[in-house]
Coordinates of C-alpha atoms in Angstrom, one line a residue:
Chain B
M1 CA 107.4 117.7 87.3
D2 CA 107.7 114.1 86.2
L3 CA 105.2 111.9 84.4
T4 CA 103.9 108.6 85.6
V5 CA 101.9 106.2 83.5
G6 CA 99.3 104.6 85.7
P7 CA 98.2 101.0 85.4
N8 CA 95.9 100.2 82.4
Q9 CA 92.4 100.1 83.8
F10 CA 90.9 98.2 81.0
F11 CA 91.0 94.6 79.7
W12 CA 93.2 94.4 76.7
K13 CA 94.3 91.4 74.6
A14 CA 97.7 90.2 75.8
E15 CA 99.6 91.2 72.7
D16 CA 98.1 94.7 72.7
W17 CA 99.0 94.9 76.4
A18 CA 102.6 93.9 75.7
S19 CA 103.1 96.2 72.7
F20 CA 101.7 99.1 74.8
Y21 CA 104.5 98.6 77.3
D22 CA 107.1 98.2 74.6
S23 CA 106.0 101.5 73.2
L24 CA 106.4 103.2 76.6
A25 CA 110.1 102.3 76.7
T26 CA 110.8 105.2 74.4
A27 CA 108.1 107.5 75.7
P28 CA 109.1 110.6 77.7
V29 CA 107.9 109.4 81.1
S30 CA 110.0 108.6 84.2
R31 CA 107.7 106.1 85.9
V32 CA 105.4 103.3 84.9
V33 CA 102.9 101.4 87.2
L34 CA 101.6 98.2 85.6
G35 CA 99.6 95.1 86.5
E36 CA 95.9 94.5 87.1
L37 CA 94.0 97.1 89.0
V38 CA 90.3 96.3 88.3
C39 CA 89.5 92.6 88.1
S40 CA 91.5 89.6 89.2
K41 CA 89.8 87.4 86.5
R42 CA 91.7 89.3 83.8
L43 CA 95.1 88.6 85.2
P44 CA 95.7 85.1 83.8
F45 CA 95.4 86.4 80.3
F46 CA 98.4 88.6 80.4
Q47 CA 100.2 87.7 83.7
D48 CA 103.0 85.9 81.8
R49 CA 103.8 89.1 79.9
I50 CA 104.4 91.2 83.0
P51 CA 108.1 90.1 83.7
A52 CA 109.2 91.0 80.2
A53 CA 107.4 94.3 80.3
I54 CA 109.1 95.2 83.6
E55 CA 112.5 94.2 82.2
T56 CA 112.0 96.3 79.1
L57 CA 111.0 99.3 81.1
L58 CA 113.8 99.0 83.6
A59 CA 116.3 98.6 80.8
A60 CA 114.9 101.8 79.3
G61 CA 115.7 103.6 82.6
K62 CA 112.1 103.9 83.9
E63 CA 111.1 103.5 87.5
V64 CA 108.6 100.6 87.6
A65 CA 106.0 99.6 90.2
V66 CA 103.3 97.0 90.2
T67 CA 99.8 97.8 91.3
S68 CA 97.6 96.0 93.7
L69 CA 94.0 95.3 92.9
A70 CA 91.6 98.1 93.8
L71 CA 89.2 95.8 95.7
I72 CA 90.5 92.7 97.3
T73 CA 87.8 90.3 98.6
L74 CA 88.3 86.6 97.6
K75 CA 90.8 84.2 99.2
R76 CA 92.5 83.9 95.8
E77 CA 92.9 87.7 95.6
R78 CA 94.4 87.8 99.1
K79 CA 96.9 85.2 98.2
L80 CA 97.7 86.9 94.9
S81 CA 98.2 90.2 96.7
A82 CA 100.4 88.8 99.4
E83 CA 102.6 87.2 96.7
L84 CA 102.9 90.6 94.9
V85 CA 105.2 91.8 97.8
E86 CA 107.6 88.9 97.1
A87 CA 108.2 90.0 93.4
G88 CA 110.9 92.4 94.5
I89 CA 109.4 95.4 92.6
E90 CA 107.9 98.4 94.3
V91 CA 104.2 97.9 95.0
E92 CA 101.6 100.6 94.4
V93 CA 98.9 100.2 97.0
N94 CA 95.4 100.7 95.7
D95 CA 93.6 98.8 98.5
L96 CA 94.8 99.2 102.1
T97 CA 94.8 95.4 102.4
M98 CA 98.3 95.5 101.0
L99 CA 99.5 97.0 104.2
A100 CA 98.7 93.7 105.9
Y101 CA 101.3 92.1 103.6
L102 CA 104.0 94.7 103.2
P103 CA 106.8 94.2 105.8
E104 CA 107.6 97.2 107.9
K105 CA 110.2 99.6 106.4
T106 CA 109.6 98.3 102.9
P107 CA 109.1 101.4 100.7
F108 CA 105.9 101.5 98.7
S109 CA 103.8 103.9 96.7
V110 CA 100.1 104.7 97.1
G111 CA 97.7 104.9 94.2
P112 CA 94.7 107.2 93.6
L113 CA 92.2 104.6 94.9
V114 CA 93.4 104.9 98.4
N115 CA 91.7 107.6 100.4
V116 CA 94.5 110.1 101.2
Y117 CA 92.5 113.2 102.0
N118 CA 94.5 114.9 104.7
E119 CA 97.9 115.3 106.4
G120 CA 97.2 112.8 109.2
T121 CA 96.6 110.0 106.7
L122 CA 99.6 111.1 104.6
G123 CA 101.8 111.2 107.6
W124 CA 100.8 107.8 108.8
L125 CA 101.5 106.3 105.4
A126 CA 104.8 108.2 105.1
A127 CA 105.9 106.8 108.5
R128 CA 104.9 103.3 107.3
G129 CA 107.1 103.6 104.2
A130 CA 105.2 105.5 101.5
T131 CA 107.5 107.4 99.2
Q132 CA 105.1 108.6 96.5
V133 CA 101.3 109.2 96.7
C134 CA 98.9 109.8 93.9
L135 CA 96.1 111.7 95.4
P136 CA 92.4 110.8 94.9
P137 CA 91.2 112.5 91.7
E138 CA 88.2 114.2 93.4
L139 CA 90.5 116.5 95.5
P140 CA 90.2 120.2 94.7
L141 CA 93.3 122.3 94.1
D142 CA 93.5 124.0 97.5
Q143 CA 93.6 120.6 99.2
V144 CA 96.2 119.3 96.7
R145 CA 98.2 122.3 97.7
S146 CA 98.0 121.5 101.5
L147 CA 98.9 117.9 100.9
A148 CA 101.8 118.8 98.6
R149 CA 103.2 121.1 101.2
A150 CA 102.9 118.4 103.9
G151 CA 104.4 115.8 101.5
A152 CA 107.5 118.0 101.1
D153 CA 108.0 118.0 104.8
M154 CA 107.6 114.3 105.0
R155 CA 109.7 113.5 101.9
V156 CA 106.8 112.0 100.1
R157 CA 106.3 112.9 96.4
I158 CA 102.8 114.0 95.6
E159 CA 101.3 112.9 92.3
V160 CA 98.0 114.2 90.8
W161 CA 95.7 112.5 88.2
G162 CA 96.7 114.3 85.0
H163 CA 95.1 112.5 82.1
G164 CA 92.5 109.9 81.3
R165 CA 89.1 108.7 82.2
L166 CA 88.5 109.2 85.9
P167 CA 88.0 106.2 88.2
L168 CA 84.8 107.1 90.0
A169 CA 83.7 103.9 91.7
I170 CA 84.5 100.3 92.2
S171 CA 81.9 97.6 93.1
G172 CA 81.5 93.9 94.0
R173 CA 79.2 93.7 91.1
C174 CA 80.3 93.5 87.5
Y175 CA 78.2 95.9 85.3
H176 CA 79.5 94.6 82.0
A177 CA 78.3 91.1 83.1
R178 CA 75.0 92.6 84.4
L179 CA 74.4 94.4 81.0
H180 CA 74.8 91.0 79.3
G181 CA 72.5 89.3 81.8
R182 CA 75.3 87.3 83.3
T183 CA 76.8 87.1 86.8
K184 CA 80.3 88.1 87.7
D185 CA 81.5 84.4 87.9
N186 CA 80.1 83.8 84.5
C187 CA 81.0 87.1 82.9
Q188 CA 82.5 85.6 79.7
F189 CA 84.8 88.6 79.8
A190 CA 82.3 91.0 78.3
C191 CA 84.5 93.9 79.1
E192 CA 87.1 92.8 76.6
D193 CA 85.1 94.4 73.8
D194 CA 85.5 97.9 75.3
P195 CA 89.2 98.7 75.5
D196 CA 88.5 102.2 76.6
G197 CA 85.3 101.4 78.6
L198 CA 81.7 101.3 77.4
E199 CA 80.0 104.7 77.1
V200 CA 77.0 105.2 79.4
S201 CA 74.7 108.0 78.5
T202 CA 71.7 109.7 80.2
L203 CA 68.1 109.4 79.1
E204 CA 68.6 112.5 77.0
G205 CA 71.6 110.9 75.2
Q206 CA 74.1 113.0 77.1
K207 CA 77.4 111.2 77.5
F208 CA 78.1 110.7 81.2
L209 CA 80.0 107.7 82.4
A210 CA 82.0 104.7 81.1
M211 CA 81.5 101.1 82.3
N212 CA 84.6 98.9 82.8
G213 CA 83.6 95.6 84.5
V214 CA 83.4 96.3 88.3
Q215 CA 84.6 99.8 87.7
T216 CA 82.7 103.0 86.8
L217 CA 84.7 105.8 85.1
S218 CA 83.9 109.2 83.8
D219 CA 83.0 109.6 80.1
T220 CA 85.3 112.6 80.0
F221 CA 89.0 112.3 79.9
A222 CA 90.7 114.3 82.6
C223 CA 93.2 116.7 81.2
V224 CA 95.2 119.2 83.4
D225 CA 96.4 121.2 80.5
H226 CA 95.0 124.4 82.1
Q227 CA 96.4 123.6 85.6
V228 CA 100.0 122.7 84.9
E229 CA 101.4 126.0 86.4
L230 CA 99.1 125.8 89.4
L231 CA 100.1 122.3 90.1
R232 CA 103.8 123.0 89.7
D233 CA 103.4 126.0 92.1
A234 CA 101.6 123.9 94.5
G235 CA 104.6 121.6 94.8
V236 CA 103.2 118.6 92.9
S237 CA 106.0 116.2 91.8
A238 CA 104.3 114.2 89.1
L239 CA 101.3 113.9 86.9
R240 CA 99.6 110.6 86.3
L241 CA 98.6 109.7 82.7
S242 CA 96.1 106.8 82.5
P243 CA 96.5 104.5 79.5
Q244 CA 94.0 104.5 76.6
T245 CA 94.1 103.0 73.1
G246 CA 95.7 104.8 70.2
D247 CA 99.2 106.4 70.2
F248 CA 99.7 106.8 73.9
A249 CA 103.4 107.5 73.6
A250 CA 102.3 110.6 71.6
V251 CA 99.9 111.6 74.5
C252 CA 102.9 111.3 76.9
A253 CA 105.0 113.4 74.6
L254 CA 102.3 116.1 74.5
Y255 CA 102.3 116.4 78.3
R256 CA 106.1 116.3 78.4
G257 CA 106.1 119.2 75.9
R258 CA 103.6 121.1 78.0
L259 CA 105.7 120.7 81.2
D260 CA 108.9 121.7 79.3
G261 CA 107.2 124.8 77.8
R262 CA 107.3 123.5 74.2
V263 CA 103.5 123.1 74.1
S264 CA 101.6 126.2 75.2
R265 CA 98.5 126.2 77.5
G266 CA 95.6 124.8 75.6
G267 CA 97.9 123.0 73.1
V268 CA 97.6 119.6 74.8
A269 CA 93.8 119.7 74.8
A270 CA 93.7 120.9 71.2
A271 CA 96.0 118.1 70.1
L272 CA 94.0 115.5 72.1
L273 CA 90.7 116.5 70.5
E274 CA 92.3 116.2 67.1
A275 CA 93.8 112.8 67.7
Y276 CA 90.7 111.4 69.4
P277 CA 87.7 113.0 67.7
G278 CA 84.6 112.9 69.8
I279 CA 86.2 112.6 73.2
R280 CA 85.3 115.2 75.9
L281 CA 87.8 116.6 78.4
S282 CA 87.4 117.6 82.1
D283 CA 89.3 119.2 84.8
G284 CA 86.5 120.2 87.2
F285 CA 87.7 118.2 90.2
L286 CA 90.7 120.5 90.5
T287 CA 89.3 123.9 89.7
G288 CA 85.6 123.6 88.8
A289 CA 82.3 123.3 90.6
T290 CA 81.8 119.7 89.6
G291 CA 84.2 117.0 88.4
A292 CA 82.8 117.0 84.9
E293 CA 83.5 120.6 84.2
W294 CA 86.1 121.6 81.6
S295 CA 87.8 125.0 81.9
G296 CA 88.6 124.9 78.2
A297 CA 84.9 125.3 77.6
R298 CA 84.9 128.4 79.7
S299 CA 87.8 130.0 78.1
G300 CA 86.4 129.1 74.7
A301 CA 83.2 130.9 75.6
K302 CA 85.2 134.0 76.5
V303 CA 86.9 134.0 73.1
E304 CA 83.5 133.9 71.4
A305 CA 82.2 136.7 73.5
Chain A
M1 CA 71.4 87.8 120.8
M2 CA 72.4 89.9 117.8
E3 CA 72.6 93.6 118.5
I4 CA 70.2 96.0 116.7
V5 CA 72.0 99.2 115.7
C6 CA 69.6 101.9 114.8
P7 CA 69.9 105.3 113.2
A8 CA 69.0 108.6 114.9
G9 CA 69.1 111.8 112.9
T10 CA 67.6 113.8 115.8
P11 CA 67.3 113.6 119.6
A12 CA 63.6 112.7 119.1
S13 CA 64.5 109.8 116.8
L14 CA 67.1 108.6 119.4
R15 CA 64.5 108.5 122.1
A16 CA 62.0 106.8 119.8
A17 CA 64.6 104.2 118.7
V18 CA 65.6 103.4 122.3
K19 CA 61.9 103.1 123.4
A20 CA 61.2 100.8 120.5
G21 CA 63.9 98.4 121.7
A22 CA 67.1 99.4 120.0
H23 CA 70.1 97.9 121.7
T24 CA 72.3 100.6 120.2
V25 CA 71.8 103.9 118.4
Y26 CA 74.2 105.7 116.1
C27 CA 74.2 109.4 115.3
G28 CA 76.5 112.2 114.3
F29 CA 77.4 115.8 115.1
A30 CA 75.7 118.5 113.0
D31 CA 78.6 119.2 110.7
E32 CA 80.7 117.7 107.9
T33 CA 82.3 115.2 110.2
N34 CA 79.6 112.6 109.5
A35 CA 78.3 111.0 106.3
R36 CA 74.7 112.2 106.7
N37 CA 75.4 115.9 106.8
F38 CA 71.9 117.0 105.8
P39 CA 70.2 120.2 106.8
G40 CA 68.1 119.9 110.0
L41 CA 69.8 116.7 110.9
N42 CA 72.2 115.5 113.6
F43 CA 73.2 116.6 117.1
D44 CA 74.8 119.6 118.7
R45 CA 77.2 119.0 121.6
Q46 CA 74.6 119.4 124.3
E47 CA 72.0 117.3 122.5
M48 CA 74.6 114.6 122.1
R49 CA 75.4 114.6 125.9
E50 CA 71.7 114.4 126.7
G51 CA 71.1 111.7 124.1
V52 CA 73.9 109.5 125.4
A53 CA 72.6 110.0 129.0
F54 CA 69.0 109.1 127.9
A55 CA 70.2 106.0 126.1
H56 CA 72.4 104.8 129.0
D57 CA 69.5 105.4 131.4
H58 CA 67.5 103.0 129.3
G59 CA 70.2 100.4 128.9
A60 CA 71.1 101.3 125.3
K61 CA 74.4 102.3 123.8
V62 CA 75.3 105.2 121.6
L63 CA 77.8 105.1 118.7
I64 CA 79.0 108.4 117.2
A65 CA 79.8 108.4 113.5
I66 CA 82.7 110.6 112.6
N67 CA 83.1 108.9 109.3
T68 CA 83.9 111.4 106.6
F69 CA 87.5 112.0 105.5
P70 CA 89.0 115.0 107.2
R71 CA 89.7 117.9 104.9
A72 CA 93.3 118.7 104.3
G73 CA 94.2 121.8 106.4
A74 CA 91.1 121.4 108.6
E75 CA 91.6 118.3 110.6
A76 CA 91.0 120.1 113.9
L77 CA 87.3 119.9 113.3
W78 CA 87.4 116.1 113.2
Y79 CA 89.8 115.9 116.1
S80 CA 87.4 118.0 118.2
A81 CA 84.5 115.7 117.2
I82 CA 86.4 112.7 118.5
A83 CA 87.3 114.5 121.8
D84 CA 83.7 115.7 122.2
A85 CA 82.3 112.1 121.5
E86 CA 84.5 110.8 124.4
R87 CA 83.4 113.7 126.6
A88 CA 79.7 113.0 125.8
G89 CA 80.1 109.4 127.0
A90 CA 79.8 107.7 123.6
D91 CA 80.2 103.9 123.7
A92 CA 82.3 104.0 120.5
V93 CA 83.1 106.2 117.6
I94 CA 82.7 105.0 114.0
V95 CA 85.6 106.2 111.9
A96 CA 86.8 105.6 108.3
D97 CA 89.9 107.7 107.8
L98 CA 93.3 106.1 108.5
G99 CA 94.8 109.3 109.9
L100 CA 91.8 109.9 112.2
L101 CA 91.9 106.4 113.5
A102 CA 95.6 106.8 114.3
H103 CA 94.8 110.1 116.1
A104 CA 91.9 108.5 118.1
A105 CA 94.0 105.5 119.0
R106 CA 96.8 107.7 120.2
H107 CA 94.9 110.5 122.0
H108 CA 91.8 108.7 123.1
P109 CA 92.9 105.1 123.8
G110 CA 90.0 104.5 126.1
L111 CA 87.4 105.3 123.5
R112 CA 86.2 102.2 121.6
R113 CA 86.8 102.4 117.8
H114 CA 84.6 100.9 115.1
L115 CA 85.6 100.9 111.5
S116 CA 83.0 102.7 109.3
V117 CA 81.5 101.1 106.2
Q118 CA 83.1 104.1 104.5
A119 CA 86.5 102.4 104.9
A120 CA 85.2 99.5 102.7
A121 CA 87.2 96.9 104.5
A122 CA 86.1 93.8 102.5
N123 CA 88.4 91.0 103.7
A124 CA 89.8 89.5 106.9
D125 CA 93.4 90.6 106.3
V126 CA 92.6 94.3 106.2
I127 CA 90.2 94.0 109.0
N128 CA 92.9 92.4 111.2
F129 CA 95.3 95.1 110.1
Y130 CA 92.9 97.8 111.5
G131 CA 92.5 95.7 114.6
R132 CA 96.2 95.4 115.1
E133 CA 97.3 98.9 114.2
F134 CA 94.4 101.0 115.7
G135 CA 92.7 98.6 118.2
V136 CA 89.5 98.6 116.1
K137 CA 87.0 96.3 117.9
R138 CA 84.2 96.2 115.2
V139 CA 84.0 96.6 111.5
V140 CA 80.9 97.6 109.5
L141 CA 81.1 95.6 106.3
P142 CA 80.5 97.1 102.9
R143 CA 77.3 96.0 101.2
V144 CA 79.1 94.2 98.4
L145 CA 79.6 90.9 100.1
S146 CA 77.5 87.7 100.2
V147 CA 76.7 85.8 103.3
P148 CA 79.2 83.0 102.6
E149 CA 81.9 85.7 102.1
I150 CA 80.9 87.3 105.5
A151 CA 81.1 83.9 107.2
A152 CA 84.6 83.4 105.7
I153 CA 85.7 86.8 106.9
K154 CA 84.5 86.1 110.5
A155 CA 86.3 82.7 110.5
D156 CA 89.6 84.6 110.1
T157 CA 89.1 87.5 112.5
A158 CA 88.4 88.3 116.1
V159 CA 87.1 91.8 115.2
E160 CA 83.3 92.0 115.6
I161 CA 81.2 92.1 112.4
E162 CA 78.3 94.5 111.9
V163 CA 76.3 94.4 108.7
F164 CA 73.6 96.5 107.1
V165 CA 70.2 94.8 107.0
F166 CA 67.7 97.5 106.1
G167 CA 67.5 100.8 104.3
G168 CA 69.6 102.4 101.6
L169 CA 71.8 100.2 99.5
C170 CA 75.1 101.3 98.1
V171 CA 76.2 99.1 95.2
M172 CA 79.6 100.7 95.0
A173 CA 82.2 100.0 97.6
E174 CA 81.5 102.7 100.2
G175 CA 83.9 105.5 100.7
R176 CA 85.4 104.8 97.3
C177 CA 82.8 106.4 95.1
S178 CA 83.0 109.9 93.6
L179 CA 80.1 109.7 91.2
S180 CA 78.3 112.3 93.2
S181 CA 81.1 114.9 93.2
Y182 CA 81.6 114.2 89.5
A183 CA 78.1 115.3 88.8
T184 CA 77.3 117.7 91.6
G185 CA 80.6 118.7 93.2
K186 CA 79.5 117.2 96.6
S187 CA 80.6 113.8 97.7
P188 CA 80.1 111.4 100.6
N189 CA 83.8 111.4 101.4
M190 CA 84.4 115.1 101.4
N191 CA 80.9 116.6 102.2
G192 CA 79.0 113.8 103.8
V193 CA 76.3 113.8 101.1
C194 CA 75.5 111.7 98.0
S195 CA 73.4 112.9 95.1
P196 CA 72.3 115.9 97.2
A197 CA 68.7 117.2 97.1
T198 CA 70.1 120.7 96.3
H199 CA 71.1 119.4 92.9
V200 CA 67.8 117.6 92.0
E201 CA 65.3 119.0 89.6
Y202 CA 62.0 117.6 88.4
H203 CA 60.6 118.5 85.0
D204 CA 57.3 117.8 83.4
D205 CA 58.1 116.5 79.9
W206 CA 54.9 116.2 78.0
G207 CA 53.1 114.3 80.8
A208 CA 56.2 112.3 81.9
L209 CA 58.1 113.3 85.0
S210 CA 61.9 113.6 84.5
A211 CA 64.3 113.7 87.4
K212 CA 67.7 115.4 86.9
L213 CA 70.7 115.3 89.1
G214 CA 73.3 118.0 88.5
G215 CA 71.7 118.5 85.1
Y216 CA 71.8 114.8 84.0
T217 CA 68.4 113.2 83.4
I218 CA 68.5 109.9 85.1
H219 CA 64.9 109.0 85.6
R220 CA 61.7 109.4 83.7
V221 CA 58.3 108.0 84.8
G222 CA 54.8 108.3 83.4
A223 CA 52.1 110.6 84.9
G224 CA 50.9 109.2 88.2
E225 CA 53.8 106.7 88.7
P226 CA 55.9 107.0 91.8
A227 CA 59.1 108.9 91.0
P228 CA 62.2 107.5 92.8
Y229 CA 64.8 109.9 94.2
P230 CA 67.5 110.3 91.5
T231 CA 70.4 108.6 93.3
L232 CA 73.2 108.3 90.7
C233 CA 73.9 104.6 91.0
K234 CA 70.2 103.8 90.8
G235 CA 69.5 106.0 87.8
C236 CA 68.4 104.9 84.4
F237 CA 71.1 105.0 81.7
T238 CA 71.8 103.7 78.2
A239 CA 74.8 101.6 77.2
G240 CA 75.1 99.9 73.9
E241 CA 71.6 98.8 72.9
T242 CA 70.3 98.7 76.5
T243 CA 68.4 101.4 78.5
G244 CA 67.7 100.6 82.1
H245 CA 69.0 100.6 85.6
L246 CA 72.5 99.5 84.5
F247 CA 74.0 99.7 88.0
E248 CA 71.2 99.0 90.4
D249 CA 67.4 99.2 90.4
P250 CA 65.8 101.9 92.6
V251 CA 65.5 99.4 95.4
S252 CA 66.4 99.4 99.0
L253 CA 68.0 96.7 101.2
N254 CA 65.9 94.3 103.3
A255 CA 67.8 91.4 104.7
E256 CA 65.4 90.5 107.5
A257 CA 64.8 87.0 106.0
L258 CA 68.6 86.4 106.3
I259 CA 68.9 87.0 110.0
P260 CA 69.4 83.3 110.8
Q261 CA 72.1 82.9 108.2
L262 CA 73.8 86.1 109.3
A263 CA 73.7 84.9 112.9
K264 CA 75.3 81.6 111.8
A265 CA 77.9 83.5 109.9
G266 CA 79.0 85.0 113.2
V267 CA 77.7 88.6 112.7
T268 CA 77.5 90.5 116.0
A269 CA 75.3 93.4 115.1
L270 CA 72.6 94.3 112.5
K271 CA 72.6 97.9 111.3
I272 CA 69.7 99.8 110.0
E273 CA 70.4 102.7 107.6
G274 CA 68.5 106.0 107.6
R275 CA 69.5 108.8 109.9
Q276 CA 67.6 111.0 107.5
R277 CA 64.3 109.1 108.2
S278 CA 61.4 110.1 110.5
R279 CA 61.3 108.9 114.0
S280 CA 58.1 106.9 113.3
Y281 CA 59.9 105.1 110.5
V282 CA 62.8 104.4 112.7
A283 CA 60.6 103.2 115.6
Q284 CA 58.6 100.8 113.3
V285 CA 61.8 99.3 111.7
V286 CA 63.4 98.9 115.1
R287 CA 60.3 97.2 116.6
N288 CA 60.2 94.7 113.7
F289 CA 63.9 93.9 113.7
R290 CA 63.9 93.6 117.5
A291 CA 61.0 91.1 117.2
A292 CA 62.9 89.2 114.6
V293 CA 66.2 88.9 116.6
D294 CA 64.2 88.0 119.7
A295 CA 62.3 85.3 117.8
H296 CA 65.6 84.0 116.4
A297 CA 67.2 84.0 119.9
A298 CA 64.2 82.0 121.2
G299 CA 64.4 79.5 118.4
L300 CA 61.1 80.6 116.9
P301 CA 60.5 81.1 113.2
M302 CA 61.2 84.5 111.6
P303 CA 58.3 86.8 111.2
Q304 CA 58.1 87.5 107.4
G305 CA 57.5 90.6 105.2
M306 CA 56.8 93.0 108.1
L307 CA 58.7 95.8 106.6
A308 CA 57.6 95.6 102.9
S309 CA 55.6 98.9 103.1
L310 CA 58.6 100.8 104.4
T311 CA 61.1 100.1 101.7
E312 CA 62.0 102.8 99.2
G313 CA 59.8 102.6 96.0
Q314 CA 58.1 99.5 97.5
A315 CA 60.8 97.3 96.1
A316 CA 63.4 95.6 98.2
T317 CA 66.4 93.3 97.6
A318 CA 68.7 91.2 99.7
G319 CA 71.5 92.9 97.8
A320 CA 74.8 91.1 97.5
Y321 CA 74.0 88.9 100.5
K322 CA 72.2 86.3 98.5
K323 CA 75.2 85.9 96.2
T324 CA 73.2 86.8 93.1
W325 CA 75.9 89.3 92.1
R326 CA 78.5 86.6 91.9

């Protein structure tokens, strides 16, 4: 299995953004998707850094794609999205609007925010030019298996959300702005202060979600440490690692080590919890009863018993 | 005149809505093919045939919602729903999934296709794409757009526009939200349910009533206060120093006052949410909206505030339509 680094979901300062992609040049991943996914207002702050990042990654032998926005509404966003096709780099479609701009027979990839739940949809997208599809994170393992099997017949590589806060919802309303008593048009970029999202907890102080402008994520960081063999057996081609602050190249190396057998089952989770104290992990969408569940917690309980 | 599109969770509601003046009724089969897959709700095949016949006899149309995303390996269930909708005489099917739309267009070309709100088509380019590729004649817009945004969309498309005007309010782009499955394992896209009642618990905490969904406490009210249903996006949470309804207040949508603006924006049909509601609720909402569109068509002033007592938790909002989000 290969590793893909998905687009950064958060709003980072331009220099942090640029050095992140510099650091990926030497990270053990084969594919990088970059660009702005969540909010078009963020783009002007780092847009001029994108060409250099692409060049660096291509020179390092990585496959590179640029993402579309997750929710395209405004005229400006439509224009921006149409122009993305002309850049000459593979586009990762995260809003089906992109299909209105992509010429027939132009190969493209499909991101996790497009609803690919079944073989019919996968087949339609494959016929239209999709070569790689990252499945929606909420899909359980048995459906991943069905789709990976179908993908093999259609020559579409199937990717699964492997690591990082889960994208759970996207809205026309900006919650960071709302929290600060502002509207979306006058947000004053409140999301910039939360480079991994802002923690949202329940009335009992239980950590639950993370706010990221118009996007809502899980508090937990998805981690497929315990499902690597199952996913490989299912025929999954790649795992997606979603950017976060800290030494992300080290996170990539952990997963690469796990795929190559140099890190044992449970080793990725243990190393993550040590490197990022206080974070919580989940893998429930794949094998649990709810998305928030973590099978590491279950096996831990067994050991104690 | 703008078309009133009313929910019917049961055959009795369908008849009540038609008698109350609904131009169109929408409903679903009693299985996971529709986004209101609640116990005791929806239509078996015979009830659907009879419901369509009743509506047609009274000059009303029936739309059948087949608007969840077919499960991998089990698409036959959704394909048979499309075939049975055509057989029942439905005036259109309401579909969200790309693959299912392609199937319907190919195998049931004579069956009119509407794009469900669950497809979250939020701009003219993608709406025209659905029109071009799958012959979609009408789109139900997500509830995240303002009236000027709706007018701008209609200016760029020949596809008919249907918008929600009353009932539940999704603040997230519909069909693109897995908050519910994250907390409970059940989602609108896969199971046709959101924040399901099977996962709700109420607790008496020292006189205050707490509401939990999937074990997460997302509401607490004092003794005697009305306790809103714990829908995730309308829950009470803490972020930073703030505790409150961080995503949306426990309100429901009421855009009756915006009927003239929506008409001017080029909207074809006004949709009322609530297939899970009682037939008396449906009949009352339908009567009021029918009176409002009739008044508007006749150039008379809009009747105001008719539906205030019917809104969830007694609080209503015009949602994104009034541009307050932007």
